[in-house]
PDB file of C-alpha atoms in Angstrom:
ATOM      1  CA  MET A 224       0.000   0.000   0.000  1.00  0.00           C
ATOM      2  CA  VAL A 225       1.301   3.450  -0.943  1.00  0.00           C
ATOM      3  CA  ASN A 226       1.995   5.646   2.074  1.00  0.00           C
ATOM      4  CA  PRO A 227      -0.232   8.742   1.643  1.00  0.00           C
ATOM      5  CA  PHE A 228       2.087  10.745   3.904  1.00  0.00           C
ATOM      6  CA  ASP A 229       5.218  10.056   1.843  1.00  0.00           C
ATOM      7  CA  LEU A 230       6.777  13.260   0.472  1.00  0.00           C
ATOM      8  CA  GLN A 231       9.544  11.657  -1.573  1.00  0.00           C
ATOM      9  CA  GLY A 232      10.071  13.662  -4.751  1.00  0.00           C
ATOM     10  CA  LYS A 233       8.367  16.767  -3.351  1.00  0.00           C
ATOM     11  CA  ASN A 234       9.996  20.146  -2.792  1.00  0.00           C
ATOM     12  CA  ALA A 235       8.934  22.482   0.004  1.00  0.00           C
ATOM     13  CA  VAL A 236       9.586  26.148   0.756  1.00  0.00           C
ATOM     14  CA  VAL A 237       9.469  27.021   4.460  1.00  0.00           C
ATOM     15  CA  THR A 238       9.799  30.633   5.582  1.00  0.00           C
ATOM     16  CA  GLY A 239      11.154  31.597   8.986  1.00  0.00           C
ATOM     17  CA  ALA A 240      12.729  28.176   9.473  1.00  0.00           C
ATOM     18  CA  ASN A 241      15.847  29.122  11.415  1.00  0.00           C
ATOM     19  CA  THR A 242      14.361  28.387  14.874  1.00  0.00           C
ATOM     20  CA  GLY A 243      11.234  27.313  16.734  1.00  0.00           C
ATOM     21  CA  LEU A 244       8.099  26.272  14.925  1.00  0.00           C
ATOM     22  CA  GLY A 245       9.464  26.872  11.441  1.00  0.00           C
ATOM     23  CA  GLN A 246      12.513  24.755  12.164  1.00  0.00           C
ATOM     24  CA  ALA A 247      10.388  21.892  13.497  1.00  0.00           C
ATOM     25  CA  MET A 248       8.068  21.961  10.485  1.00  0.00           C
ATOM     26  CA  ALA A 249      10.957  22.036   8.014  1.00  0.00           C
ATOM     27  CA  VAL A 250      12.619  19.058   9.705  1.00  0.00           C
ATOM     28  CA  ALA A 251       9.330  17.125   9.790  1.00  0.00           C
ATOM     29  CA  LEU A 252       8.807  17.670   6.058  1.00  0.00           C
ATOM     30  CA  ALA A 253      12.377  16.570   5.360  1.00  0.00           C
ATOM     31  CA  ARG A 254      11.952  13.416   7.441  1.00  0.00           C
ATOM     32  CA  ALA A 255       8.869  12.625   5.361  1.00  0.00           C
ATOM     33  CA  GLY A 256      11.035  12.803   2.238  1.00  0.00           C
ATOM     34  CA  ALA A 257      10.717  16.365   0.937  1.00  0.00           C
ATOM     35  CA  ARG A 258      13.629  18.539  -0.108  1.00  0.00           C
ATOM     36  CA  ILE A 259      13.488  21.910   1.620  1.00  0.00           C
ATOM     37  CA  ALA A 260      14.251  25.529   0.723  1.00  0.00           C
ATOM     38  CA  LEU A 261      14.811  27.430   3.983  1.00  0.00           C
ATOM     39  CA  VAL A 262      13.880  31.079   3.563  1.00  0.00           C
ATOM     40  CA  GLY A 263      14.677  34.007   5.844  1.00  0.00           C
ATOM     41  CA  ARG A 264      17.005  36.837   6.824  1.00  0.00           C
ATOM     42  CA  SER A 265      19.156  34.713   9.141  1.00  0.00           C
ATOM     43  CA  THR A 266      21.225  31.800   7.915  1.00  0.00           C
ATOM     44  CA  PRO A 267      19.454  28.653   9.176  1.00  0.00           C
ATOM     45  CA  ASP A 268      22.616  26.696   9.922  1.00  0.00           C
ATOM     46  CA  ASP A 269      21.099  24.620  12.735  1.00  0.00           C
ATOM     47  CA  THR A 270      18.004  23.713  10.723  1.00  0.00           C
ATOM     48  CA  GLN A 271      20.040  22.759   7.688  1.00  0.00           C
ATOM     49  CA  ALA A 272      22.306  20.600   9.846  1.00  0.00           C
ATOM     50  CA  MET A 273      19.317  18.839  11.423  1.00  0.00           C
ATOM     51  CA  ILE A 274      17.863  18.078   7.997  1.00  0.00           C
ATOM     52  CA  VAL A 275      21.159  16.753   6.661  1.00  0.00           C
ATOM     53  CA  ALA A 276      21.601  14.637   9.808  1.00  0.00           C
ATOM     54  CA  ALA A 277      18.170  13.126   9.137  1.00  0.00           C
ATOM     55  CA  GLY A 278      19.279  12.173   5.617  1.00  0.00           C
ATOM     56  CA  GLY A 279      17.494  15.067   3.915  1.00  0.00           C
ATOM     57  CA  GLU A 280      18.486  17.890   1.615  1.00  0.00           C
ATOM     58  CA  ALA A 281      18.078  21.610   2.278  1.00  0.00           C
ATOM     59  CA  ALA A 282      18.901  24.730   0.295  1.00  0.00           C
ATOM     60  CA  VAL A 283      19.084  28.225   1.770  1.00  0.00           C
ATOM     61  CA  VAL A 284      17.320  31.230   0.225  1.00  0.00           C
ATOM     62  CA  MET A 285      18.187  34.512   1.919  1.00  0.00           C
ATOM     63  CA  ALA A 286      15.373  37.068   1.834  1.00  0.00           C
ATOM     64  CA  ASP A 287      13.943  39.947   3.847  1.00  0.00           C
ATOM     65  CA  LEU A 288      10.315  38.928   4.216  1.00  0.00           C
ATOM     66  CA  SER A 289       9.174  42.357   5.340  1.00  0.00           C
ATOM     67  CA  SER A 290       8.613  43.356   1.688  1.00  0.00           C
ATOM     68  CA  SER A 291       6.419  41.687  -0.897  1.00  0.00           C
ATOM     69  CA  ASP A 292       8.933  42.702  -3.582  1.00  0.00           C
ATOM     70  CA  VAL A 293      10.908  39.531  -2.805  1.00  0.00           C
ATOM     71  CA  ALA A 294       8.055  37.044  -3.278  1.00  0.00           C
ATOM     72  CA  LYS A 295       8.657  36.121  -6.905  1.00  0.00           C
ATOM     73  CA  ASP A 296      12.418  35.957  -6.356  1.00  0.00           C
ATOM     74  CA  VAL A 297      11.994  33.634  -3.347  1.00  0.00           C
ATOM     75  CA  ILE A 298       9.968  31.171  -5.395  1.00  0.00           C
ATOM     76  CA  ALA A 299      12.296  31.488  -8.413  1.00  0.00           C
ATOM     77  CA  GLU A 300      15.414  30.921  -6.286  1.00  0.00           C
ATOM     78  CA  SER A 301      13.781  27.963  -4.570  1.00  0.00           C
ATOM     79  CA  GLU A 302      12.931  26.460  -7.945  1.00  0.00           C
ATOM     80  CA  ALA A 303      16.477  27.026  -9.151  1.00  0.00           C
ATOM     81  CA  ALA A 304      17.809  25.183  -6.101  1.00  0.00           C
ATOM     82  CA  LEU A 305      15.267  22.352  -5.972  1.00  0.00           C
ATOM     83  CA  GLY A 306      13.815  22.103  -9.473  1.00  0.00           C
ATOM     84  CA  SER A 307      10.222  22.967  -8.590  1.00  0.00           C
ATOM     85  CA  VAL A 308       8.024  24.091  -5.700  1.00  0.00           C
ATOM     86  CA  ASP A 309       5.274  21.699  -4.616  1.00  0.00           C
ATOM     87  CA  ILE A 310       4.693  22.897  -1.035  1.00  0.00           C
ATOM     88  CA  LEU A 311       4.793  26.350   0.556  1.00  0.00           C
ATOM     89  CA  VAL A 312       4.720  26.871   4.320  1.00  0.00           C
ATOM     90  CA  ASN A 313       4.063  30.542   5.135  1.00  0.00           C
ATOM     91  CA  ASN A 314       5.490  30.603   8.648  1.00  0.00           C
ATOM     92  CA  ALA A 315       7.550  33.798   9.007  1.00  0.00           C
ATOM     93  CA  GLY A 316       5.874  36.436  11.165  1.00  0.00           C
ATOM     94  CA  ILE A 317       6.460  39.222  13.663  1.00  0.00           C
ATOM     95  CA  ILE A 318       4.551  40.736  16.592  1.00  0.00           C
ATOM     96  CA  ARG A 319       4.458  44.205  18.187  1.00  0.00           C
ATOM     97  CA  ARG A 320       2.854  44.928  21.562  1.00  0.00           C
ATOM     98  CA  GLN A 321       1.235  48.182  22.685  1.00  0.00           C
ATOM     99  CA  ASP A 322      -2.119  49.357  24.044  1.00  0.00           C
ATOM    100  CA  ALA A 323      -4.566  50.052  21.228  1.00  0.00           C
ATOM    101  CA  LEU A 324      -4.864  53.649  22.438  1.00  0.00           C
ATOM    102  CA  GLU A 325      -1.168  54.152  21.733  1.00  0.00           C
ATOM    103  CA  PHE A 326      -0.516  51.720  18.872  1.00  0.00           C
ATOM    104  CA  SER A 327       1.647  53.307  16.159  1.00  0.00           C
ATOM    105  CA  GLU A 328       1.096  53.290  12.433  1.00  0.00           C
ATOM    106  CA  LEU A 329       4.613  51.956  11.931  1.00  0.00           C
ATOM    107  CA  ASP A 330       3.946  48.920  14.136  1.00  0.00           C
ATOM    108  CA  TRP A 331       0.679  48.385  12.301  1.00  0.00           C
ATOM    109  CA  ASP A 332       2.250  48.532   8.841  1.00  0.00           C
ATOM    110  CA  ASP A 333       5.304  46.415   9.684  1.00  0.00           C
ATOM    111  CA  VAL A 334       3.264  43.550  11.100  1.00  0.00           C
ATOM    112  CA  MET A 335       0.600  43.636   8.397  1.00  0.00           C
ATOM    113  CA  ALA A 336       3.275  43.525   5.695  1.00  0.00           C
ATOM    114  CA  THR A 337       5.188  40.561   7.110  1.00  0.00           C
ATOM    115  CA  ASN A 338       2.238  38.547   8.410  1.00  0.00           C
ATOM    116  CA  LEU A 339      -0.381  39.111   5.716  1.00  0.00           C
ATOM    117  CA  LYS A 340       0.825  40.921   2.591  1.00  0.00           C
ATOM    118  CA  VAL A 341       3.997  38.895   2.033  1.00  0.00           C
ATOM    119  CA  PRO A 342       2.292  35.504   2.625  1.00  0.00           C
ATOM    120  CA  PHE A 343      -0.320  36.402   0.021  1.00  0.00           C
ATOM    121  CA  PHE A 344       2.231  37.281  -2.639  1.00  0.00           C
ATOM    122  CA  LEU A 345       4.372  34.239  -1.809  1.00  0.00           C
ATOM    123  CA  ALA A 346       1.276  32.070  -2.184  1.00  0.00           C
ATOM    124  CA  GLN A 347       0.434  33.810  -5.444  1.00  0.00           C
ATOM    125  CA  ALA A 348       3.940  33.278  -6.847  1.00  0.00           C
ATOM    126  CA  ALA A 349       3.959  29.629  -5.769  1.00  0.00           C
ATOM    127  CA  ALA A 350       0.499  29.006  -7.225  1.00  0.00           C
ATOM    128  CA  GLN A 351       1.452  30.667 -10.515  1.00  0.00           C
ATOM    129  CA  SER A 352       4.411  28.298 -10.766  1.00  0.00           C
ATOM    130  CA  MET A 353       2.260  25.272  -9.924  1.00  0.00           C
ATOM    131  CA  VAL A 354      -0.391  26.200 -12.476  1.00  0.00           C
ATOM    132  CA  SER A 355       2.071  27.008 -15.255  1.00  0.00           C
ATOM    133  CA  GLY A 356       3.892  23.747 -14.606  1.00  0.00           C
ATOM    134  CA  GLY A 357       0.679  21.734 -14.522  1.00  0.00           C
ATOM    135  CA  ARG A 358       1.455  20.504 -11.006  1.00  0.00           C
ATOM    136  CA  PRO A 359      -0.793  20.139  -7.965  1.00  0.00           C
ATOM    137  CA  GLY A 360       0.420  21.895  -4.839  1.00  0.00           C
ATOM    138  CA  LYS A 361      -0.011  22.468  -1.146  1.00  0.00           C
ATOM    139  CA  ILE A 362       0.032  25.862   0.580  1.00  0.00           C
ATOM    140  CA  ILE A 363       0.066  25.906   4.379  1.00  0.00           C
ATOM    141  CA  ASN A 364      -0.399  29.195   6.201  1.00  0.00           C
ATOM    142  CA  ILE A 365       0.586  29.433   9.847  1.00  0.00           C
ATOM    143  CA  ALA A 366      -2.236  31.269  11.559  1.00  0.00           C
ATOM    144  CA  SER A 367      -2.616  31.856  15.308  1.00  0.00           C
ATOM    145  CA  LEU A 368      -5.036  31.470  18.190  1.00  0.00           C
ATOM    146  CA  LEU A 369      -5.583  35.170  17.542  1.00  0.00           C
ATOM    147  CA  SER A 370      -7.045  34.249  14.172  1.00  0.00           C
ATOM    148  CA  LEU A 371      -9.926  32.978  16.314  1.00  0.00           C
ATOM    149  CA  GLN A 372      -9.690  35.184  19.419  1.00  0.00           C
ATOM    150  CA  GLY A 373      -9.053  38.857  20.090  1.00  0.00           C
ATOM    151  CA  GLY A 374      -6.075  38.993  22.403  1.00  0.00           C
ATOM    152  CA  ILE A 375      -4.863  42.242  23.975  1.00  0.00           C
ATOM    153  CA  ARG A 376      -2.155  44.783  23.110  1.00  0.00           C
ATOM    154  CA  VAL A 377      -1.400  43.171  19.735  1.00  0.00           C
ATOM    155  CA  ALA A 378      -3.761  45.005  17.382  1.00  0.00           C
ATOM    156  CA  SER A 379      -1.847  44.492  14.151  1.00  0.00           C
ATOM    157  CA  TYR A 380      -0.922  40.895  14.972  1.00  0.00           C
ATOM    158  CA  THR A 381      -4.561  39.976  15.652  1.00  0.00           C
ATOM    159  CA  ALA A 382      -5.678  41.781  12.498  1.00  0.00           C
ATOM    160  CA  SER A 383      -3.003  40.136  10.367  1.00  0.00           C
ATOM    161  CA  LYS A 384      -3.626  36.612  11.645  1.00  0.00           C
ATOM    162  CA  SER A 385      -7.393  37.042  11.358  1.00  0.00           C
ATOM    163  CA  GLY A 386      -6.816  38.243   7.816  1.00  0.00           C
ATOM    164  CA  LEU A 387      -4.620  35.232   7.086  1.00  0.00           C
ATOM    165  CA  ALA A 388      -7.430  32.912   8.178  1.00  0.00           C
ATOM    166  CA  GLY A 389      -9.815  34.634   5.779  1.00  0.00           C
ATOM    167  CA  LEU A 390      -7.232  34.623   3.018  1.00  0.00           C
ATOM    168  CA  THR A 391      -6.741  30.882   3.501  1.00  0.00           C
ATOM    169  CA  ARG A 392     -10.433  30.313   2.856  1.00  0.00           C
ATOM    170  CA  LEU A 393     -10.557  32.660  -0.139  1.00  0.00           C
ATOM    171  CA  LEU A 394      -7.540  31.088  -1.841  1.00  0.00           C
ATOM    172  CA  SER A 395      -8.928  27.614  -1.240  1.00  0.00           C
ATOM    173  CA  ASN A 396     -12.130  28.655  -2.998  1.00  0.00           C
ATOM    174  CA  GLU A 397     -10.240  29.973  -6.020  1.00  0.00           C
ATOM    175  CA  TRP A 398      -7.520  27.349  -6.309  1.00  0.00           C
ATOM    176  CA  ALA A 399      -9.088  24.033  -5.260  1.00  0.00           C
ATOM    177  CA  SER A 400     -10.226  23.397  -8.839  1.00  0.00           C
ATOM    178  CA  LEU A 401      -6.618  23.941  -9.966  1.00  0.00           C
ATOM    179  CA  GLY A 402      -5.346  21.139  -7.751  1.00  0.00           C
ATOM    180  CA  ILE A 403      -3.918  23.445  -5.110  1.00  0.00           C
ATOM    181  CA  ASN A 404      -4.862  22.882  -1.480  1.00  0.00           C
ATOM    182  CA  VAL A 405      -4.717  25.942   0.771  1.00  0.00           C
ATOM    183  CA  ASN A 406      -5.086  25.322   4.505  1.00  0.00           C
ATOM    184  CA  ALA A 407      -3.788  26.745   7.771  1.00  0.00           C
ATOM    185  CA  ILE A 408      -2.408  25.481  11.047  1.00  0.00           C
ATOM    186  CA  VAL A 409      -3.385  27.315  14.237  1.00  0.00           C
ATOM    187  CA  PRO A 410      -0.609  26.767  16.801  1.00  0.00           C
ATOM    188  CA  GLY A 411      -1.462  27.120  20.458  1.00  0.00           C
ATOM    189  CA  TYR A 412       1.001  28.005  23.221  1.00  0.00           C
ATOM    190  CA  PHE A 413       4.375  26.512  22.339  1.00  0.00           C
ATOM    191  CA  ALA A 414       7.632  26.497  24.251  1.00  0.00           C
ATOM    192  CA  THR A 415       9.828  28.682  22.033  1.00  0.00           C
ATOM    193  CA  ASN A 416      12.053  31.715  22.472  1.00  0.00           C
ATOM    194  CA  ASN A 417       9.056  33.940  21.786  1.00  0.00           C
ATOM    195  CA  THR A 418       7.161  32.607  24.818  1.00  0.00           C
ATOM    196  CA  ALA A 419      10.058  32.473  27.279  1.00  0.00           C
ATOM    197  CA  ALA A 420       8.805  35.514  29.210  1.00  0.00           C
ATOM    198  CA  LEU A 421       5.328  34.026  29.573  1.00  0.00           C
ATOM    199  CA  ARG A 422       6.675  30.713  30.821  1.00  0.00           C
ATOM    200  CA  GLN A 423       8.915  32.480  33.338  1.00  0.00           C
ATOM    201  CA  ASP A 424       5.992  34.505  34.682  1.00  0.00           C
ATOM    202  CA  GLU A 425       4.651  32.207  37.426  1.00  0.00           C
ATOM    203  CA  VAL A 426       1.133  33.651  37.415  1.00  0.00           C
ATOM    204  CA  ARG A 427       0.725  33.837  33.635  1.00  0.00           C
ATOM    205  CA  ASN A 428       2.271  30.409  33.126  1.00  0.00           C
ATOM    206  CA  ARG A 429      -0.188  28.882  35.599  1.00  0.00           C
ATOM    207  CA  GLN A 430      -3.149  30.641  33.957  1.00  0.00           C
ATOM    208  CA  ILE A 431      -2.168  29.337  30.538  1.00  0.00           C
ATOM    209  CA  LEU A 432      -1.646  25.770  31.706  1.00  0.00           C
ATOM    210  CA  GLU A 433      -4.990  25.789  33.526  1.00  0.00           C
ATOM    211  CA  ARG A 434      -6.705  26.584  30.211  1.00  0.00           C
ATOM    212  CA  ILE A 435      -4.921  23.838  28.215  1.00  0.00           C
ATOM    213  CA  PRO A 436      -6.661  20.446  28.626  1.00  0.00           C
ATOM    214  CA  ALA A 437      -3.433  18.641  27.714  1.00  0.00           C
ATOM    215  CA  GLY A 438      -1.834  20.305  30.730  1.00  0.00           C
ATOM    216  CA  ARG A 439       1.414  21.336  29.054  1.00  0.00           C
ATOM    217  CA  TRP A 440       2.976  23.770  26.626  1.00  0.00           C
ATOM    218  CA  GLY A 441       3.390  22.474  23.108  1.00  0.00           C
ATOM    219  CA  ASN A 442       6.767  21.319  21.844  1.00  0.00           C
ATOM    220  CA  PRO A 443       7.666  22.518  18.330  1.00  0.00           C
ATOM    221  CA  ASP A 444       7.800  18.879  17.200  1.00  0.00           C
ATOM    222  CA  ASP A 445       4.070  18.652  17.981  1.00  0.00           C
ATOM    223  CA  LEU A 446       3.421  20.594  14.743  1.00  0.00           C
ATOM    224  CA  GLY A 447       5.145  18.014  12.558  1.00  0.00           C
ATOM    225  CA  GLY A 448       2.196  15.689  12.079  1.00  0.00           C
ATOM    226  CA  ALA A 449      -0.261  18.374  10.985  1.00  0.00           C
ATOM    227  CA  THR A 450       2.339  19.877   8.658  1.00  0.00           C
ATOM    228  CA  VAL A 451       3.131  16.593   6.934  1.00  0.00           C
ATOM    229  CA  PHE A 452      -0.585  15.788   6.686  1.00  0.00           C
ATOM    230  CA  LEU A 453      -1.423  19.088   4.969  1.00  0.00           C
ATOM    231  CA  ALA A 454       1.606  18.776   2.672  1.00  0.00           C
ATOM    232  CA  SER A 455       0.848  15.215   1.584  1.00  0.00           C
ATOM    233  CA  ARG A 456      -1.628  13.271  -0.543  1.00  0.00           C
ATOM    234  CA  ALA A 457      -3.445  12.400   2.678  1.00  0.00           C
ATOM    235  CA  SER A 458      -5.023  15.874   2.609  1.00  0.00           C
ATOM    236  CA  ASP A 459      -5.989  15.979  -1.073  1.00  0.00           C
ATOM    237  CA  TYR A 460      -9.672  16.572  -0.221  1.00  0.00           C
ATOM    238  CA  VAL A 461      -8.961  19.073   2.566  1.00  0.00           C
ATOM    239  CA  HIS A 462      -9.439  22.687   1.487  1.00  0.00           C
ATOM    240  CA  GLY A 463      -9.775  25.952   3.390  1.00  0.00           C
ATOM    241  CA  THR A 464      -9.563  24.518   6.876  1.00  0.00           C
ATOM    242  CA  LEU A 465      -7.849  25.840   9.997  1.00  0.00           C
ATOM    243  CA  ILE A 466      -6.422  23.044  12.120  1.00  0.00           C
ATOM    244  CA  PRO A 467      -5.738  23.998  15.746  1.00  0.00           C
ATOM    245  CA  VAL A 468      -2.699  22.287  17.262  1.00  0.00           C
ATOM    246  CA  ASP A 469      -3.225  23.691  20.720  1.00  0.00           C
ATOM    247  CA  GLY A 470      -3.545  20.950  23.318  1.00  0.00           C
ATOM    248  CA  GLY A 471      -7.296  21.572  23.367  1.00  0.00           C
ATOM    249  CA  TRP A 472      -7.138  25.322  24.127  1.00  0.00           C
ATOM    250  CA  MET A 473      -9.925  26.237  21.693  1.00  0.00           C
ATOM    251  CA  SER A 474     -12.239  23.492  22.961  1.00  0.00           C
ATOM    252  CA  ARG A 475     -12.054  24.701  26.567  1.00  0.00           C
TER     253      ARG A 475
END
């Protein structure tokens, strides 16, 4: 029986893969057989080494993902390195914190560009390549709990991630008939560098854990299964969905 999760012969682009969630997703895709283009401003030496150690292959594409001007070049450079692009994981993102009464236009624009505008144009460039090459494809957006909730003090982040959820659905409507699946993963609270302050805050850490039915913070490796599923043939009839990987947070 053919393994529907096998990614042998597939090529994946993963943005923001130098650490944390992006690193874990890139390694999971590589372990499933995909070749990976690691995209970002920082050289992903550790991620590349982990992929090679697992018997995989990874190319590096350096790009500043704060501007949509780079989208076509990112896909073109990934194709030059790998031969084609079959999978895109839109993971790179930033966050700015400030009370809504004081939130600056600069912090609004910076976050909206990186978290919403650039993912759209990367998806567009990838889909154009898939369609012109007559290939099916998988696009995975990394949304947030704040795609589904409001949060506080992160106006542009909440707006951008809510927008990304809507964009996921829109693109799935337009591209499903072209053989392109567009879906999103909604990570919960994960133990990464970005959440170190929360985990070190005794009160906030306890409050978060009390809300999570699984009773623990997520490990980045916990995202691997959902990522491989959405990138593989196993999800061929899955379009426009948001899959929470959150230890049960949203069901509480």
